[in-house]
Amino acid sequence: MRTGARFGISVAAVTVLVISGTGTGVGKTVVTAAVAALAADDGRSVAVLKPAQTGVVAGEPGDLADVRRLAGDVTTCELRRYPDPLSPEAAARRSGLPEVTPADVAAAASRLHEDHELVLVEGAGGLLVRFDASGGTLADAAWALGAPVLVVAEAGLGTLNATALTAEVATRRGLDVLGVVIGAWPSDPDLAARSNTADLPVAAAAPLLGALPEGLASASRQEFLDEARRGLAPWLGGTFDPDRFTRAVAAAGR
């Protein structure tokens, strides 16, 4: 069954959602925390799964620390942690630590789903970043779970190609793309960013489901919740209107 937002089903009907970036540093963790915060505020029990955290050593705060700080009372689970800032497969090989596989991810998400109404799986980098030496990826984990994918994209130049590639790979692998969210909308958007608001849904072949302001990771919990509600569409529990946002951005650039 198709489960994407363009088919009229909200995240309230989704039990496991995979959140993938078009690359690194696009705002996946902030978007994950925002979806988690809205779902939790709506009374749903939420778990966030990070299959592989790279570039962070034991004892240091990773992405899930940010999720807990921003989203509040949600369960978090990290399967593997590697000190080198590389792909999970390369980081595991370099460190000699065990790999994480798509089967590990699917099993962990399924266990979390037994006690939580919504499980969010946050990837590392893009959809095809390798988890293990066999070439397993987040896309494989999403397929094993039968979970839709939310794509987090950049605002500016180059994002359309990266978004289109991500969405095409997902579709070819039998995955449903729920929509695309701009992970860090700039306070002073340039021409490319303003133009991309209309073109991103075309590139993703899925709706624009939000645009979160840059710097949101430093907000207080209440400020974060308020911005998450403004910045995410009703499908994700917020009030963001993509058509209104696109029109406003275009008008501001004239």
PDB file of N, CA and C in Angstrom, residues 71-162:
ATOM      1  N   ALA A  71      13.455  17.370  21.845  1.00  0.00           N
ATOM      2  CA  ALA A  71      12.128  16.752  21.735  1.00  0.00           C
ATOM      3  C   ALA A  71      11.531  16.368  23.075  1.00  0.00           C
ATOM      4  N   GLY A  72      12.355  16.274  24.111  1.00  0.00           N
ATOM      5  CA  GLY A  72      11.812  15.955  25.417  1.00  0.00           C
ATOM      6  C   GLY A  72      11.694  14.466  25.675  1.00  0.00           C
ATOM      7  N   ASP A  73      10.528  14.040  26.139  1.00  0.00           N
ATOM      8  CA  ASP A  73      10.339  12.684  26.644  1.00  0.00           C
ATOM      9  C   ASP A  73      10.122  11.675  25.522  1.00  0.00           C
ATOM     10  N   VAL A  74      11.208  11.326  24.855  1.00  0.00           N
ATOM     11  CA  VAL A  74      11.159  10.280  23.835  1.00  0.00           C
ATOM     12  C   VAL A  74      12.245   9.252  24.135  1.00  0.00           C
ATOM     13  N   THR A  75      11.998   8.018  23.722  1.00  0.00           N
ATOM     14  CA  THR A  75      12.987   6.957  23.876  1.00  0.00           C
ATOM     15  C   THR A  75      14.013   7.066  22.756  1.00  0.00           C
ATOM     16  N   THR A  76      15.279   6.867  23.064  1.00  0.00           N
ATOM     17  CA  THR A  76      16.314   6.879  22.033  1.00  0.00           C
ATOM     18  C   THR A  76      17.135   5.600  22.107  1.00  0.00           C
ATOM     19  N   CYS A  77      17.626   5.174  20.959  1.00  0.00           N
ATOM     20  CA  CYS A  77      18.411   3.945  20.881  1.00  0.00           C
ATOM     21  C   CYS A  77      19.479   4.098  19.809  1.00  0.00           C
ATOM     22  N   GLU A  78      20.728   3.874  20.182  1.00  0.00           N
ATOM     23  CA  GLU A  78      21.859   3.923  19.254  1.00  0.00           C
ATOM     24  C   GLU A  78      22.463   2.521  19.178  1.00  0.00           C
ATOM     25  N   LEU A  79      22.586   1.980  17.963  1.00  0.00           N
ATOM     26  CA  LEU A  79      23.082   0.611  17.824  1.00  0.00           C
ATOM     27  C   LEU A  79      24.606   0.525  17.812  1.00  0.00           C
ATOM     28  N   ARG A  80      25.260   1.407  17.070  1.00  0.00           N
ATOM     29  CA  ARG A  80      26.715   1.373  16.964  1.00  0.00           C
ATOM     30  C   ARG A  80      27.261   2.801  17.015  1.00  0.00           C
ATOM     31  N   ARG A  81      28.485   2.901  17.546  1.00  0.00           N
ATOM     32  CA  ARG A  81      29.156   4.202  17.598  1.00  0.00           C
ATOM     33  C   ARG A  81      30.597   4.010  17.151  1.00  0.00           C
ATOM     34  N   TYR A  82      31.022   4.867  16.228  1.00  0.00           N
ATOM     35  CA  TYR A  82      32.372   4.780  15.689  1.00  0.00           C
ATOM     36  C   TYR A  82      33.066   6.139  15.813  1.00  0.00           C
ATOM     37  N   PRO A  83      34.340   6.151  16.186  1.00  0.00           N
ATOM     38  CA  PRO A  83      35.015   7.433  16.441  1.00  0.00           C
ATOM     39  C   PRO A  83      35.352   8.244  15.196  1.00  0.00           C
ATOM     40  N   ASP A  84      35.528   7.581  14.049  1.00  0.00           N
ATOM     41  CA  ASP A  84      35.952   8.314  12.858  1.00  0.00           C
ATOM     42  C   ASP A  84      34.755   8.880  12.089  1.00  0.00           C
ATOM     43  N   PRO A  85      34.866  10.123  11.569  1.00  0.00           N
ATOM     44  CA  PRO A  85      33.771  10.749  10.824  1.00  0.00           C
ATOM     45  C   PRO A  85      33.728  10.250   9.375  1.00  0.00           C
ATOM     46  N   LEU A  86      33.355   8.976   9.220  1.00  0.00           N
ATOM     47  CA  LEU A  86      33.299   8.320   7.920  1.00  0.00           C
ATOM     48  C   LEU A  86      31.937   7.659   7.761  1.00  0.00           C
ATOM     49  N   SER A  87      31.729   7.007   6.639  1.00  0.00           N
ATOM     50  CA  SER A  87      30.529   6.192   6.504  1.00  0.00           C
ATOM     51  C   SER A  87      30.564   5.099   7.574  1.00  0.00           C
ATOM     52  N   PRO A  88      29.409   4.580   7.993  1.00  0.00           N
ATOM     53  CA  PRO A  88      29.423   3.523   9.003  1.00  0.00           C
ATOM     54  C   PRO A  88      30.287   2.326   8.614  1.00  0.00           C
ATOM     55  N   GLU A  89      30.236   1.926   7.354  1.00  0.00           N
ATOM     56  CA  GLU A  89      31.032   0.772   6.919  1.00  0.00           C
ATOM     57  C   GLU A  89      32.518   1.074   7.014  1.00  0.00           C
ATOM     58  N   ALA A  90      32.946   2.233   6.531  1.00  0.00           N
ATOM     59  CA  ALA A  90      34.364   2.591   6.585  1.00  0.00           C
ATOM     60  C   ALA A  90      34.823   2.819   8.016  1.00  0.00           C
ATOM     61  N   ALA A  91      33.965   3.436   8.831  1.00  0.00           N
ATOM     62  CA  ALA A  91      34.323   3.688  10.227  1.00  0.00           C
ATOM     63  C   ALA A  91      34.452   2.384  11.006  1.00  0.00           C
ATOM     64  N   ALA A  92      33.560   1.431  10.733  1.00  0.00           N
ATOM     65  CA  ALA A  92      33.639   0.132  11.406  1.00  0.00           C
ATOM     66  C   ALA A  92      34.907  -0.604  11.000  1.00  0.00           C
ATOM     67  N   ARG A  93      35.220  -0.568   9.721  1.00  0.00           N
ATOM     68  CA  ARG A  93      36.428  -1.255   9.225  1.00  0.00           C
ATOM     69  C   ARG A  93      37.682  -0.655   9.831  1.00  0.00           C
ATOM     70  N   ARG A  94      37.727   0.668   9.904  1.00  0.00           N
ATOM     71  CA  ARG A  94      38.916   1.342  10.428  1.00  0.00           C
ATOM     72  C   ARG A  94      39.091   1.094  11.925  1.00  0.00           C
ATOM     73  N   SER A  95      37.991   1.042  12.652  1.00  0.00           N
ATOM     74  CA  SER A  95      38.068   0.900  14.105  1.00  0.00           C
ATOM     75  C   SER A  95      38.154  -0.555  14.561  1.00  0.00           C
ATOM     76  N   GLY A  96      37.771  -1.476  13.676  1.00  0.00           N
ATOM     77  CA  GLY A  96      37.733  -2.881  14.068  1.00  0.00           C
ATOM     78  C   GLY A  96      36.513  -3.240  14.892  1.00  0.00           C
ATOM     79  N   LEU A  97      35.549  -2.327  14.981  1.00  0.00           N
ATOM     80  CA  LEU A  97      34.325  -2.594  15.732  1.00  0.00           C
ATOM     81  C   LEU A  97      33.300  -3.294  14.851  1.00  0.00           C
ATOM     82  N   PRO A  98      32.319  -3.967  15.446  1.00  0.00           N
ATOM     83  CA  PRO A  98      31.298  -4.670  14.646  1.00  0.00           C
ATOM     84  C   PRO A  98      30.509  -3.716  13.761  1.00  0.00           C
ATOM     85  N   GLU A  99      30.151  -4.198  12.587  1.00  0.00           N
ATOM     86  CA  GLU A  99      29.303  -3.434  11.678  1.00  0.00           C
ATOM     87  C   GLU A  99      27.860  -3.468  12.158  1.00  0.00           C
ATOM     88  N   VAL A 100      27.080  -2.543  11.637  1.00  0.00           N
ATOM     89  CA  VAL A 100      25.635  -2.614  11.786  1.00  0.00           C
ATOM     90  C   VAL A 100      25.058  -2.974  10.423  1.00  0.00           C
ATOM     91  N   THR A 101      24.085  -3.865  10.395  1.00  0.00           N
ATOM     92  CA  THR A 101      23.502  -4.329   9.141  1.00  0.00           C
ATOM     93  C   THR A 101      22.052  -3.867   9.042  1.00  0.00           C
ATOM     94  N   PRO A 102      21.491  -3.848   7.837  1.00  0.00           N
ATOM     95  CA  PRO A 102      20.064  -3.527   7.707  1.00  0.00           C
ATOM     96  C   PRO A 102      19.181  -4.441   8.546  1.00  0.00           C
ATOM     97  N   ALA A 103      19.572  -5.707   8.673  1.00  0.00           N
ATOM     98  CA  ALA A 103      18.794  -6.627   9.507  1.00  0.00           C
ATOM     99  C   ALA A 103      18.814  -6.190  10.965  1.00  0.00           C
ATOM    100  N   ASP A 104      19.975  -5.698  11.425  1.00  0.00           N
ATOM    101  CA  ASP A 104      20.064  -5.178  12.798  1.00  0.00           C
ATOM    102  C   ASP A 104      19.112  -3.996  12.988  1.00  0.00           C
ATOM    103  N   VAL A 105      19.086  -3.114  12.002  1.00  0.00           N
ATOM    104  CA  VAL A 105      18.245  -1.924  12.076  1.00  0.00           C
ATOM    105  C   VAL A 105      16.773  -2.315  12.113  1.00  0.00           C
ATOM    106  N   ALA A 106      16.386  -3.213  11.207  1.00  0.00           N
ATOM    107  CA  ALA A 106      14.986  -3.641  11.142  1.00  0.00           C
ATOM    108  C   ALA A 106      14.564  -4.331  12.430  1.00  0.00           C
ATOM    109  N   ALA A 107      15.438  -5.163  12.975  1.00  0.00           N
ATOM    110  CA  ALA A 107      15.107  -5.859  14.215  1.00  0.00           C
ATOM    111  C   ALA A 107      14.952  -4.886  15.372  1.00  0.00           C
ATOM    112  N   ALA A 108      15.857  -3.915  15.463  1.00  0.00           N
ATOM    113  CA  ALA A 108      15.793  -2.932  16.547  1.00  0.00           C
ATOM    114  C   ALA A 108      14.535  -2.080  16.429  1.00  0.00           C
ATOM    115  N   ALA A 109      14.214  -1.632  15.214  1.00  0.00           N
ATOM    116  CA  ALA A 109      13.015  -0.826  15.014  1.00  0.00           C
ATOM    117  C   ALA A 109      11.757  -1.625  15.355  1.00  0.00           C
ATOM    118  N   SER A 110      11.751  -2.881  14.999  1.00  0.00           N
ATOM    119  CA  SER A 110      10.589  -3.732  15.307  1.00  0.00           C
ATOM    120  C   SER A 110      10.421  -3.901  16.813  1.00  0.00           C
ATOM    121  N   ARG A 111      11.542  -4.086  17.516  1.00  0.00           N
ATOM    122  CA  ARG A 111      11.455  -4.206  18.984  1.00  0.00           C
ATOM    123  C   ARG A 111      10.924  -2.921  19.608  1.00  0.00           C
ATOM    124  N   LEU A 112      11.418  -1.787  19.133  1.00  0.00           N
ATOM    125  CA  LEU A 112      10.944  -0.512  19.666  1.00  0.00           C
ATOM    126  C   LEU A 112       9.461  -0.304  19.377  1.00  0.00           C
ATOM    127  N   HIS A 113       9.030  -0.783  18.220  1.00  0.00           N
ATOM    128  CA  HIS A 113       7.631  -0.610  17.836  1.00  0.00           C
ATOM    129  C   HIS A 113       6.685  -1.385  18.755  1.00  0.00           C
ATOM    130  N   GLU A 114       7.185  -2.403  19.420  1.00  0.00           N
ATOM    131  CA  GLU A 114       6.332  -3.169  20.336  1.00  0.00           C
ATOM    132  C   GLU A 114       5.815  -2.301  21.481  1.00  0.00           C
ATOM    133  N   ASP A 115       6.585  -1.281  21.868  1.00  0.00           N
ATOM    134  CA  ASP A 115       6.217  -0.445  23.018  1.00  0.00           C
ATOM    135  C   ASP A 115       6.010   1.014  22.663  1.00  0.00           C
ATOM    136  N   HIS A 116       6.107   1.361  21.371  1.00  0.00           N
ATOM    137  CA  HIS A 116       5.971   2.762  20.959  1.00  0.00           C
ATOM    138  C   HIS A 116       5.057   2.865  19.742  1.00  0.00           C
ATOM    139  N   GLU A 117       4.287   3.934  19.709  1.00  0.00           N
ATOM    140  CA  GLU A 117       3.366   4.129  18.590  1.00  0.00           C
ATOM    141  C   GLU A 117       4.064   4.618  17.333  1.00  0.00           C
ATOM    142  N   LEU A 118       5.189   5.340  17.500  1.00  0.00           N
ATOM    143  CA  LEU A 118       5.938   5.847  16.355  1.00  0.00           C
ATOM    144  C   LEU A 118       7.420   5.616  16.581  1.00  0.00           C
ATOM    145  N   VAL A 119       8.068   5.017  15.595  1.00  0.00           N
ATOM    146  CA  VAL A 119       9.519   4.825  15.628  1.00  0.00           C
ATOM    147  C   VAL A 119      10.123   5.592  14.460  1.00  0.00           C
ATOM    148  N   LEU A 120      11.046   6.487  14.768  1.00  0.00           N
ATOM    149  CA  LEU A 120      11.759   7.254  13.756  1.00  0.00           C
ATOM    150  C   LEU A 120      13.162   6.687  13.627  1.00  0.00           C
ATOM    151  N   VAL A 121      13.566   6.366  12.408  1.00  0.00           N
ATOM    152  CA  VAL A 121      14.898   5.823  12.142  1.00  0.00           C
ATOM    153  C   VAL A 121      15.693   6.882  11.407  1.00  0.00           C
ATOM    154  N   GLU A 122      16.706   7.444  12.081  1.00  0.00           N
ATOM    155  CA  GLU A 122      17.516   8.497  11.471  1.00  0.00           C
ATOM    156  C   GLU A 122      18.771   7.905  10.854  1.00  0.00           C
ATOM    157  N   GLY A 123      18.947   8.119   9.565  1.00  0.00           N
ATOM    158  CA  GLY A 123      20.102   7.579   8.862  1.00  0.00           C
ATOM    159  C   GLY A 123      21.379   8.348   9.139  1.00  0.00           C
ATOM    160  N   ALA A 124      22.439   7.882   8.493  1.00  0.00           N
ATOM    161  CA  ALA A 124      23.746   8.536   8.573  1.00  0.00           C
ATOM    162  C   ALA A 124      24.103   8.985   7.161  1.00  0.00           C
ATOM    163  N   GLY A 125      24.070  10.295   6.917  1.00  0.00           N
ATOM    164  CA  GLY A 125      24.323  10.768   5.559  1.00  0.00           C
ATOM    165  C   GLY A 125      23.127  10.489   4.665  1.00  0.00           C
ATOM    166  N   GLY A 126      23.409   9.956   3.471  1.00  0.00           N
ATOM    167  CA  GLY A 126      22.356   9.723   2.492  1.00  0.00           C
ATOM    168  C   GLY A 126      21.800   8.313   2.523  1.00  0.00           C
ATOM    169  N   LEU A 127      20.847   8.078   1.639  1.00  0.00           N
ATOM    170  CA  LEU A 127      20.095   6.827   1.614  1.00  0.00           C
ATOM    171  C   LEU A 127      20.954   5.621   1.262  1.00  0.00           C
ATOM    172  N   LEU A 128      22.012   5.823   0.474  1.00  0.00           N
ATOM    173  CA  LEU A 128      22.841   4.703   0.029  1.00  0.00           C
ATOM    174  C   LEU A 128      24.212   4.651   0.695  1.00  0.00           C
ATOM    175  N   VAL A 129      24.409   5.394   1.776  1.00  0.00           N
ATOM    176  CA  VAL A 129      25.656   5.269   2.530  1.00  0.00           C
ATOM    177  C   VAL A 129      25.749   3.846   3.077  1.00  0.00           C
ATOM    178  N   ARG A 130      26.911   3.227   2.912  1.00  0.00           N
ATOM    179  CA  ARG A 130      27.058   1.812   3.266  1.00  0.00           C
ATOM    180  C   ARG A 130      27.155   1.612   4.775  1.00  0.00           C
ATOM    181  N   PHE A 131      26.366   0.664   5.259  1.00  0.00           N
ATOM    182  CA  PHE A 131      26.442   0.249   6.654  1.00  0.00           C
ATOM    183  C   PHE A 131      27.488  -0.848   6.866  1.00  0.00           C
ATOM    184  N   ASP A 132      27.588  -1.756   5.897  1.00  0.00           N
ATOM    185  CA  ASP A 132      28.441  -2.934   6.096  1.00  0.00           C
ATOM    186  C   ASP A 132      29.167  -3.298   4.808  1.00  0.00           C
ATOM    187  N   ALA A 133      30.079  -4.270   4.914  1.00  0.00           N
ATOM    188  CA  ALA A 133      30.912  -4.660   3.778  1.00  0.00           C
ATOM    189  C   ALA A 133      30.105  -5.324   2.668  1.00  0.00           C
ATOM    190  N   SER A 134      28.902  -5.782   2.985  1.00  0.00           N
ATOM    191  CA  SER A 134      28.041  -6.390   1.966  1.00  0.00           C
ATOM    192  C   SER A 134      27.261  -5.349   1.179  1.00  0.00           C
ATOM    193  N   GLY A 135      27.420  -4.094   1.536  1.00  0.00           N
ATOM    194  CA  GLY A 135      26.740  -3.025   0.794  1.00  0.00           C
ATOM    195  C   GLY A 135      25.373  -2.684   1.334  1.00  0.00           C
ATOM    196  N   GLY A 136      25.039  -3.143   2.541  1.00  0.00           N
ATOM    197  CA  GLY A 136      23.750  -2.819   3.131  1.00  0.00           C
ATOM    198  C   GLY A 136      23.628  -1.331   3.414  1.00  0.00           C
ATOM    199  N   THR A 137      22.438  -0.787   3.223  1.00  0.00           N
ATOM    200  CA  THR A 137      22.207   0.652   3.352  1.00  0.00           C
ATOM    201  C   THR A 137      20.918   0.926   4.133  1.00  0.00           C
ATOM    202  N   LEU A 138      20.685   2.202   4.379  1.00  0.00           N
ATOM    203  CA  LEU A 138      19.431   2.616   5.004  1.00  0.00           C
ATOM    204  C   LEU A 138      18.245   2.259   4.118  1.00  0.00           C
ATOM    205  N   ALA A 139      18.431   2.312   2.812  1.00  0.00           N
ATOM    206  CA  ALA A 139      17.360   1.924   1.891  1.00  0.00           C
ATOM    207  C   ALA A 139      16.957   0.475   2.116  1.00  0.00           C
ATOM    208  N   ASP A 140      17.935  -0.395   2.351  1.00  0.00           N
ATOM    209  CA  ASP A 140      17.630  -1.803   2.613  1.00  0.00           C
ATOM    210  C   ASP A 140      16.863  -1.961   3.920  1.00  0.00           C
ATOM    211  N   ALA A 141      17.244  -1.188   4.930  1.00  0.00           N
ATOM    212  CA  ALA A 141      16.539  -1.247   6.210  1.00  0.00           C
ATOM    213  C   ALA A 141      15.092  -0.773   6.051  1.00  0.00           C
ATOM    214  N   ALA A 142      14.895   0.308   5.281  1.00  0.00           N
ATOM    215  CA  ALA A 142      13.544   0.813   5.052  1.00  0.00           C
ATOM    216  C   ALA A 142      12.694  -0.222   4.323  1.00  0.00           C
ATOM    217  N   TRP A 143      13.302  -0.883   3.345  1.00  0.00           N
ATOM    218  CA  TRP A 143      12.566  -1.917   2.601  1.00  0.00           C
ATOM    219  C   TRP A 143      12.190  -3.079   3.510  1.00  0.00           C
ATOM    220  N   ALA A 144      13.124  -3.493   4.363  1.00  0.00           N
ATOM    221  CA  ALA A 144      12.844  -4.598   5.282  1.00  0.00           C
ATOM    222  C   ALA A 144      11.716  -4.252   6.249  1.00  0.00           C
ATOM    223  N   LEU A 145      11.636  -2.989   6.625  1.00  0.00           N
ATOM    224  CA  LEU A 145      10.606  -2.537   7.555  1.00  0.00           C
ATOM    225  C   LEU A 145       9.286  -2.196   6.864  1.00  0.00           C
ATOM    226  N   GLY A 146       9.318  -2.044   5.542  1.00  0.00           N
ATOM    227  CA  GLY A 146       8.134  -1.579   4.834  1.00  0.00           C
ATOM    228  C   GLY A 146       7.761  -0.161   5.230  1.00  0.00           C
ATOM    229  N   ALA A 147       8.794   0.649   5.545  1.00  0.00           N
ATOM    230  CA  ALA A 147       8.570   1.989   6.084  1.00  0.00           C
ATOM    231  C   ALA A 147       8.744   3.056   5.010  1.00  0.00           C
ATOM    232  N   PRO A 148       7.923   4.101   5.035  1.00  0.00           N
ATOM    233  CA  PRO A 148       8.124   5.228   4.121  1.00  0.00           C
ATOM    234  C   PRO A 148       9.358   6.030   4.511  1.00  0.00           C
ATOM    235  N   VAL A 149       9.820   6.860   3.577  1.00  0.00           N
ATOM    236  CA  VAL A 149      11.029   7.647   3.764  1.00  0.00           C
ATOM    237  C   VAL A 149      10.683   9.130   3.701  1.00  0.00           C
ATOM    238  N   LEU A 150      11.185   9.882   4.675  1.00  0.00           N
ATOM    239  CA  LEU A 150      11.107  11.342   4.640  1.00  0.00           C
ATOM    240  C   LEU A 150      12.490  11.856   4.262  1.00  0.00           C
ATOM    241  N   VAL A 151      12.570  12.652   3.206  1.00  0.00           N
ATOM    242  CA  VAL A 151      13.840  13.148   2.706  1.00  0.00           C
ATOM    243  C   VAL A 151      14.104  14.547   3.262  1.00  0.00           C
ATOM    244  N   VAL A 152      15.270  14.732   3.855  1.00  0.00           N
ATOM    245  CA  VAL A 152      15.689  16.041   4.349  1.00  0.00           C
ATOM    246  C   VAL A 152      16.704  16.612   3.362  1.00  0.00           C
ATOM    247  N   ALA A 153      16.423  17.800   2.876  1.00  0.00           N
ATOM    248  CA  ALA A 153      17.240  18.395   1.812  1.00  0.00           C
ATOM    249  C   ALA A 153      17.756  19.762   2.223  1.00  0.00           C
ATOM    250  N   GLU A 154      18.803  20.204   1.544  1.00  0.00           N
ATOM    251  CA  GLU A 154      19.308  21.563   1.701  1.00  0.00           C
ATOM    252  C   GLU A 154      18.423  22.533   0.924  1.00  0.00           C
ATOM    253  N   ALA A 155      18.600  23.805   1.199  1.00  0.00           N
ATOM    254  CA  ALA A 155      17.785  24.823   0.546  1.00  0.00           C
ATOM    255  C   ALA A 155      18.381  25.296  -0.776  1.00  0.00           C
ATOM    256  N   GLY A 156      19.712  25.369  -0.854  1.00  0.00           N
ATOM    257  CA  GLY A 156      20.334  26.118  -1.934  1.00  0.00           C
ATOM    258  C   GLY A 156      20.772  25.335  -3.149  1.00  0.00           C
ATOM    259  N   LEU A 157      21.728  25.921  -3.858  1.00  0.00           N
ATOM    260  CA  LEU A 157      22.193  25.397  -5.136  1.00  0.00           C
ATOM    261  C   LEU A 157      22.700  23.963  -4.999  1.00  0.00           C
ATOM    262  N   GLY A 158      22.267  23.100  -5.904  1.00  0.00           N
ATOM    263  CA  GLY A 158      22.682  21.698  -5.911  1.00  0.00           C
ATOM    264  C   GLY A 158      21.696  20.758  -5.256  1.00  0.00           C
ATOM    265  N   THR A 159      20.736  21.308  -4.540  1.00  0.00           N
ATOM    266  CA  THR A 159      19.822  20.443  -3.801  1.00  0.00           C
ATOM    267  C   THR A 159      18.855  19.685  -4.701  1.00  0.00           C
ATOM    268  N   LEU A 160      18.520  20.253  -5.858  1.00  0.00           N
ATOM    269  CA  LEU A 160      17.531  19.591  -6.715  1.00  0.00           C
ATOM    270  C   LEU A 160      18.069  18.273  -7.258  1.00  0.00           C
ATOM    271  N   ASN A 161      19.324  18.267  -7.680  1.00  0.00           N
ATOM    272  CA  ASN A 161      19.918  17.036  -8.179  1.00  0.00           C
ATOM    273  C   ASN A 161      20.011  15.992  -7.072  1.00  0.00           C
ATOM    274  N   ALA A 162      20.497  16.388  -5.909  1.00  0.00           N
ATOM    275  CA  ALA A 162      20.639  15.443  -4.801  1.00  0.00           C
ATOM    276  C   ALA A 162      19.288  14.896  -4.362  1.00  0.00           C
TER     277      ALA A 162
END
